[in-house]
Amino acid sequence: MSEFSHYNKEGRAKMVDISQKQDSTRTATAESRILLTEALYRAIQNEDLKKGDPLQAAQIAGVMGAKKTPDWIPMCHPIPLQGTDLSFAYEEADDGYELIIRATITVKSNTGVEMEALTAVTAAALTFYDMCKAVDKSMIIKETLLVEKTGGKSGDFHHPRRS
């Protein structure tokens, strides 16, 4: 089992040692999409949801999710995030609307922030669902993906299907 980076010689899970890696500025942007009905979209635009603004709650959940990533993902290193920003945009879809949630995380560290960005959009999407489920339980949390990352030993990455 020792050929796997996250297992020790006894075949048990371990957090890899990153102490010899160089600090550098690293960023990661992730995206999640939610399909929602036109009725829900209109209710949000008209501020008719009893729970309040779902994007405000999702924004806070995304920031908290990024900060708590090591609590959710067992082998993630706790790192001091220097920036966490989320954005939200609606697009018309064939059968309603899509909410596009993006999170960009920045750090100067010896490890990347891909998991923090992915956790941020996931927490935001789940919170949006929770805030809106009284109006539309049929929402679909669709694809969640890493859009891009910069810095670190492996270099930059840009998802071939996103810009």
PDB file of C-alpha atoms in Angstrom:
ATOM      1  CA  MET A   1       0.000   0.000   0.000  1.00  0.00           C
ATOM      2  CA  SER A   2       2.932   2.402   0.431  1.00  0.00           C
ATOM      3  CA  GLU A   3       2.802   3.384  -3.280  1.00  0.00           C
ATOM      4  CA  PHE A   4      -0.307   5.472  -2.524  1.00  0.00           C
ATOM      5  CA  SER A   5       0.443   8.969  -1.243  1.00  0.00           C
ATOM      6  CA  HIS A   6      -2.328   8.991   1.356  1.00  0.00           C
ATOM      7  CA  TYR A   7      -1.546   5.602   2.944  1.00  0.00           C
ATOM      8  CA  ASN A   8       1.303   4.797   5.311  1.00  0.00           C
ATOM      9  CA  LYS A   9       3.441   1.645   5.234  1.00  0.00           C
ATOM     10  CA  GLU A  10       0.818  -0.221   7.237  1.00  0.00           C
ATOM     11  CA  GLY A  11      -1.850   0.612   4.654  1.00  0.00           C
ATOM     12  CA  ARG A  12      -3.623   3.133   6.890  1.00  0.00           C
ATOM     13  CA  ALA A  13      -4.804   6.570   5.806  1.00  0.00           C
ATOM     14  CA  LYS A  14      -2.469   9.480   6.438  1.00  0.00           C
ATOM     15  CA  MET A  15      -2.277  13.174   5.693  1.00  0.00           C
ATOM     16  CA  VAL A  16       0.668  13.732   3.383  1.00  0.00           C
ATOM     17  CA  ASP A  17       3.653  15.743   4.621  1.00  0.00           C
ATOM     18  CA  ILE A  18       3.756  19.071   2.764  1.00  0.00           C
ATOM     19  CA  SER A  19       6.375  20.694   4.990  1.00  0.00           C
ATOM     20  CA  GLN A  20       9.041  20.693   2.255  1.00  0.00           C
ATOM     21  CA  LYS A  21       6.802  22.303  -0.383  1.00  0.00           C
ATOM     22  CA  GLN A  22       7.346  25.991  -1.193  1.00  0.00           C
ATOM     23  CA  ASP A  23       4.753  28.622  -0.407  1.00  0.00           C
ATOM     24  CA  SER A  24       3.236  30.293  -3.430  1.00  0.00           C
ATOM     25  CA  THR A  25       0.078  32.192  -4.243  1.00  0.00           C
ATOM     26  CA  ARG A  26      -2.572  29.722  -5.301  1.00  0.00           C
ATOM     27  CA  THR A  27      -6.137  30.208  -6.442  1.00  0.00           C
ATOM     28  CA  ALA A  28      -8.981  27.899  -7.318  1.00  0.00           C
ATOM     29  CA  THR A  29     -12.372  28.597  -8.860  1.00  0.00           C
ATOM     30  CA  ALA A  30     -15.194  26.051  -8.697  1.00  0.00           C
ATOM     31  CA  GLU A  31     -18.721  26.105 -10.026  1.00  0.00           C
ATOM     32  CA  SER A  32     -22.000  24.424  -9.196  1.00  0.00           C
ATOM     33  CA  ARG A  33     -25.295  24.716 -11.091  1.00  0.00           C
ATOM     34  CA  ILE A  34     -28.845  24.386  -9.819  1.00  0.00           C
ATOM     35  CA  LEU A  35     -31.839  23.886 -12.097  1.00  0.00           C
ATOM     36  CA  LEU A  36     -34.976  25.589 -10.794  1.00  0.00           C
ATOM     37  CA  THR A  37     -38.475  26.278 -12.021  1.00  0.00           C
ATOM     38  CA  GLU A  38     -39.614  29.579 -13.429  1.00  0.00           C
ATOM     39  CA  ALA A  39     -42.059  29.884 -10.510  1.00  0.00           C
ATOM     40  CA  LEU A  40     -39.199  29.709  -8.009  1.00  0.00           C
ATOM     41  CA  TYR A  41     -37.120  32.158 -10.032  1.00  0.00           C
ATOM     42  CA  ARG A  42     -40.031  34.634 -10.035  1.00  0.00           C
ATOM     43  CA  ALA A  43     -40.578  34.172  -6.285  1.00  0.00           C
ATOM     44  CA  ILE A  44     -36.903  34.975  -5.649  1.00  0.00           C
ATOM     45  CA  GLN A  45     -36.972  38.023  -7.928  1.00  0.00           C
ATOM     46  CA  ASN A  46     -40.162  39.282  -6.218  1.00  0.00           C
ATOM     47  CA  GLU A  47     -38.674  38.624  -2.743  1.00  0.00           C
ATOM     48  CA  ASP A  48     -41.594  36.320  -1.933  1.00  0.00           C
ATOM     49  CA  LEU A  49     -39.673  33.589  -0.079  1.00  0.00           C
ATOM     50  CA  LYS A  50     -40.674  33.344   3.588  1.00  0.00           C
ATOM     51  CA  LYS A  51     -37.136  32.352   4.636  1.00  0.00           C
ATOM     52  CA  GLY A  52     -35.587  35.454   3.053  1.00  0.00           C
ATOM     53  CA  ASP A  53     -32.946  35.970   0.386  1.00  0.00           C
ATOM     54  CA  PRO A  54     -31.506  32.559  -0.542  1.00  0.00           C
ATOM     55  CA  LEU A  55     -28.397  34.060  -2.147  1.00  0.00           C
ATOM     56  CA  GLN A  56     -27.461  35.906   1.036  1.00  0.00           C
ATOM     57  CA  ALA A  57     -27.635  32.692   3.052  1.00  0.00           C
ATOM     58  CA  ALA A  58     -25.819  30.749   0.301  1.00  0.00           C
ATOM     59  CA  GLN A  59     -23.037  33.376   0.246  1.00  0.00           C
ATOM     60  CA  ILE A  60     -22.405  32.962   3.960  1.00  0.00           C
ATOM     61  CA  ALA A  61     -22.623  29.163   3.741  1.00  0.00           C
ATOM     62  CA  GLY A  62     -20.085  29.168   0.906  1.00  0.00           C
ATOM     63  CA  VAL A  63     -17.576  31.195   2.914  1.00  0.00           C
ATOM     64  CA  MET A  64     -18.118  28.989   5.967  1.00  0.00           C
ATOM     65  CA  GLY A  65     -17.815  25.835   3.837  1.00  0.00           C
ATOM     66  CA  ALA A  66     -14.464  26.982   2.448  1.00  0.00           C
ATOM     67  CA  LYS A  67     -13.166  27.707   5.950  1.00  0.00           C
ATOM     68  CA  LYS A  68     -14.386  24.351   7.294  1.00  0.00           C
ATOM     69  CA  THR A  69     -13.159  22.150   4.416  1.00  0.00           C
ATOM     70  CA  PRO A  70     -10.678  20.170   6.575  1.00  0.00           C
ATOM     71  CA  ASP A  71     -13.603  19.270   8.850  1.00  0.00           C
ATOM     72  CA  TRP A  72     -15.488  17.762   5.863  1.00  0.00           C
ATOM     73  CA  ILE A  73     -12.665  16.269   3.783  1.00  0.00           C
ATOM     74  CA  PRO A  74     -10.495  14.035   5.997  1.00  0.00           C
ATOM     75  CA  MET A  75      -7.097  14.437   4.290  1.00  0.00           C
ATOM     76  CA  CYS A  76      -7.274  18.193   3.614  1.00  0.00           C
ATOM     77  CA  HIS A  77      -4.751  20.343   5.419  1.00  0.00           C
ATOM     78  CA  PRO A  78      -6.112  23.248   7.451  1.00  0.00           C
ATOM     79  CA  ILE A  79      -4.763  26.348   5.740  1.00  0.00           C
ATOM     80  CA  PRO A  80      -5.232  30.072   6.388  1.00  0.00           C
ATOM     81  CA  LEU A  81      -7.379  31.272   3.491  1.00  0.00           C
ATOM     82  CA  GLN A  82      -6.593  34.797   2.358  1.00  0.00           C
ATOM     83  CA  GLY A  83      -9.663  35.317   0.173  1.00  0.00           C
ATOM     84  CA  THR A  84     -13.023  33.700  -0.451  1.00  0.00           C
ATOM     85  CA  ASP A  85     -15.500  35.185  -2.912  1.00  0.00           C
ATOM     86  CA  LEU A  86     -18.717  33.765  -4.330  1.00  0.00           C
ATOM     87  CA  SER A  87     -20.785  34.990  -7.251  1.00  0.00           C
ATOM     88  CA  PHE A  88     -24.259  34.043  -8.435  1.00  0.00           C
ATOM     89  CA  ALA A  89     -25.849  34.380 -11.866  1.00  0.00           C
ATOM     90  CA  TYR A  90     -29.123  33.136 -13.309  1.00  0.00           C
ATOM     91  CA  GLU A  91     -29.428  31.866 -16.873  1.00  0.00           C
ATOM     92  CA  GLU A  92     -32.573  30.856 -18.694  1.00  0.00           C
ATOM     93  CA  ALA A  93     -32.780  27.116 -19.337  1.00  0.00           C
ATOM     94  CA  ASP A  94     -35.090  24.971 -21.451  1.00  0.00           C
ATOM     95  CA  ASP A  95     -37.192  24.034 -18.439  1.00  0.00           C
ATOM     96  CA  GLY A  96     -36.771  27.016 -16.114  1.00  0.00           C
ATOM     97  CA  TYR A  97     -33.610  28.699 -14.922  1.00  0.00           C
ATOM     98  CA  GLU A  98     -30.141  27.695 -13.840  1.00  0.00           C
ATOM     99  CA  LEU A  99     -28.355  29.336 -10.971  1.00  0.00           C
ATOM    100  CA  ILE A 100     -24.597  29.323 -11.533  1.00  0.00           C
ATOM    101  CA  ILE A 101     -22.631  29.533  -8.290  1.00  0.00           C
ATOM    102  CA  ARG A 102     -18.903  30.284  -8.519  1.00  0.00           C
ATOM    103  CA  ALA A 103     -16.380  30.448  -5.703  1.00  0.00           C
ATOM    104  CA  THR A 104     -12.808  31.698  -5.976  1.00  0.00           C
ATOM    105  CA  ILE A 105     -10.432  30.997  -3.122  1.00  0.00           C
ATOM    106  CA  THR A 106      -6.972  32.521  -2.685  1.00  0.00           C
ATOM    107  CA  VAL A 107      -4.138  31.486  -0.403  1.00  0.00           C
ATOM    108  CA  LYS A 108      -0.385  31.894  -0.054  1.00  0.00           C
ATOM    109  CA  SER A 109       0.556  28.442   1.115  1.00  0.00           C
ATOM    110  CA  ASN A 110       2.375  25.230   0.311  1.00  0.00           C
ATOM    111  CA  THR A 111      -0.835  23.448  -0.716  1.00  0.00           C
ATOM    112  CA  GLY A 112      -3.700  24.267  -3.049  1.00  0.00           C
ATOM    113  CA  VAL A 113      -7.274  25.345  -2.459  1.00  0.00           C
ATOM    114  CA  GLU A 114      -9.198  23.241  -4.984  1.00  0.00           C
ATOM    115  CA  MET A 115     -11.113  21.367  -2.288  1.00  0.00           C
ATOM    116  CA  GLU A 116     -11.980  24.619  -0.507  1.00  0.00           C
ATOM    117  CA  ALA A 117     -13.472  26.055  -3.710  1.00  0.00           C
ATOM    118  CA  LEU A 118     -15.429  22.863  -4.400  1.00  0.00           C
ATOM    119  CA  THR A 119     -16.679  22.730  -0.813  1.00  0.00           C
ATOM    120  CA  ALA A 120     -17.714  26.396  -0.955  1.00  0.00           C
ATOM    121  CA  VAL A 121     -19.957  25.934  -4.010  1.00  0.00           C
ATOM    122  CA  THR A 122     -21.375  22.701  -2.626  1.00  0.00           C
ATOM    123  CA  ALA A 123     -22.293  24.313   0.707  1.00  0.00           C
ATOM    124  CA  ALA A 124     -23.787  27.287  -1.140  1.00  0.00           C
ATOM    125  CA  ALA A 125     -25.858  25.020  -3.421  1.00  0.00           C
ATOM    126  CA  LEU A 126     -27.187  22.964  -0.509  1.00  0.00           C
ATOM    127  CA  THR A 127     -28.079  26.129   1.404  1.00  0.00           C
ATOM    128  CA  PHE A 128     -29.856  27.595  -1.630  1.00  0.00           C
ATOM    129  CA  TYR A 129     -31.869  24.368  -1.881  1.00  0.00           C
ATOM    130  CA  ASP A 130     -32.740  24.532   1.818  1.00  0.00           C
ATOM    131  CA  MET A 131     -33.877  28.152   1.541  1.00  0.00           C
ATOM    132  CA  CYS A 132     -36.074  27.434  -1.505  1.00  0.00           C
ATOM    133  CA  LYS A 133     -37.448  23.924  -0.955  1.00  0.00           C
ATOM    134  CA  ALA A 134     -40.792  25.173   0.373  1.00  0.00           C
ATOM    135  CA  VAL A 135     -41.498  26.576  -3.107  1.00  0.00           C
ATOM    136  CA  ASP A 136     -39.730  23.978  -5.290  1.00  0.00           C
ATOM    137  CA  LYS A 137     -38.534  20.596  -4.060  1.00  0.00           C
ATOM    138  CA  SER A 138     -37.823  19.574  -7.673  1.00  0.00           C
ATOM    139  CA  MET A 139     -34.630  21.659  -7.894  1.00  0.00           C
ATOM    140  CA  ILE A 140     -31.674  19.720  -9.257  1.00  0.00           C
ATOM    141  CA  ILE A 141     -28.170  20.414  -8.044  1.00  0.00           C
ATOM    142  CA  LYS A 142     -26.339  19.630 -11.240  1.00  0.00           C
ATOM    143  CA  GLU A 143     -22.671  19.520 -12.067  1.00  0.00           C
ATOM    144  CA  THR A 144     -20.045  20.726  -9.661  1.00  0.00           C
ATOM    145  CA  LEU A 145     -16.550  21.135 -11.041  1.00  0.00           C
ATOM    146  CA  LEU A 146     -13.184  22.797 -10.731  1.00  0.00           C
ATOM    147  CA  VAL A 147     -13.153  25.599 -13.311  1.00  0.00           C
ATOM    148  CA  GLU A 148      -9.510  26.560 -12.861  1.00  0.00           C
ATOM    149  CA  LYS A 149      -6.605  26.624 -10.477  1.00  0.00           C
ATOM    150  CA  THR A 150      -3.327  28.511 -10.474  1.00  0.00           C
ATOM    151  CA  GLY A 151      -0.016  28.055  -8.720  1.00  0.00           C
ATOM    152  CA  GLY A 152       1.662  25.128  -7.086  1.00  0.00           C
ATOM    153  CA  LYS A 153       3.895  22.322  -8.291  1.00  0.00           C
ATOM    154  CA  SER A 154       1.390  20.949 -10.816  1.00  0.00           C
ATOM    155  CA  GLY A 155       0.914  24.366 -12.450  1.00  0.00           C
ATOM    156  CA  ASP A 156      -2.221  25.941 -13.801  1.00  0.00           C
ATOM    157  CA  PHE A 157      -5.380  24.108 -14.831  1.00  0.00           C
ATOM    158  CA  HIS A 158      -8.309  25.383 -16.877  1.00  0.00           C
ATOM    159  CA  HIS A 159     -11.313  23.116 -17.346  1.00  0.00           C
ATOM    160  CA  PRO A 160     -11.726  22.437 -21.064  1.00  0.00           C
ATOM    161  CA  ARG A 161     -15.504  23.035 -20.899  1.00  0.00           C
ATOM    162  CA  ARG A 162     -15.431  26.287 -18.912  1.00  0.00           C
ATOM    163  CA  SER A 163     -13.727  29.630 -19.373  1.00  0.00           C
TER     164      SER A 163
END
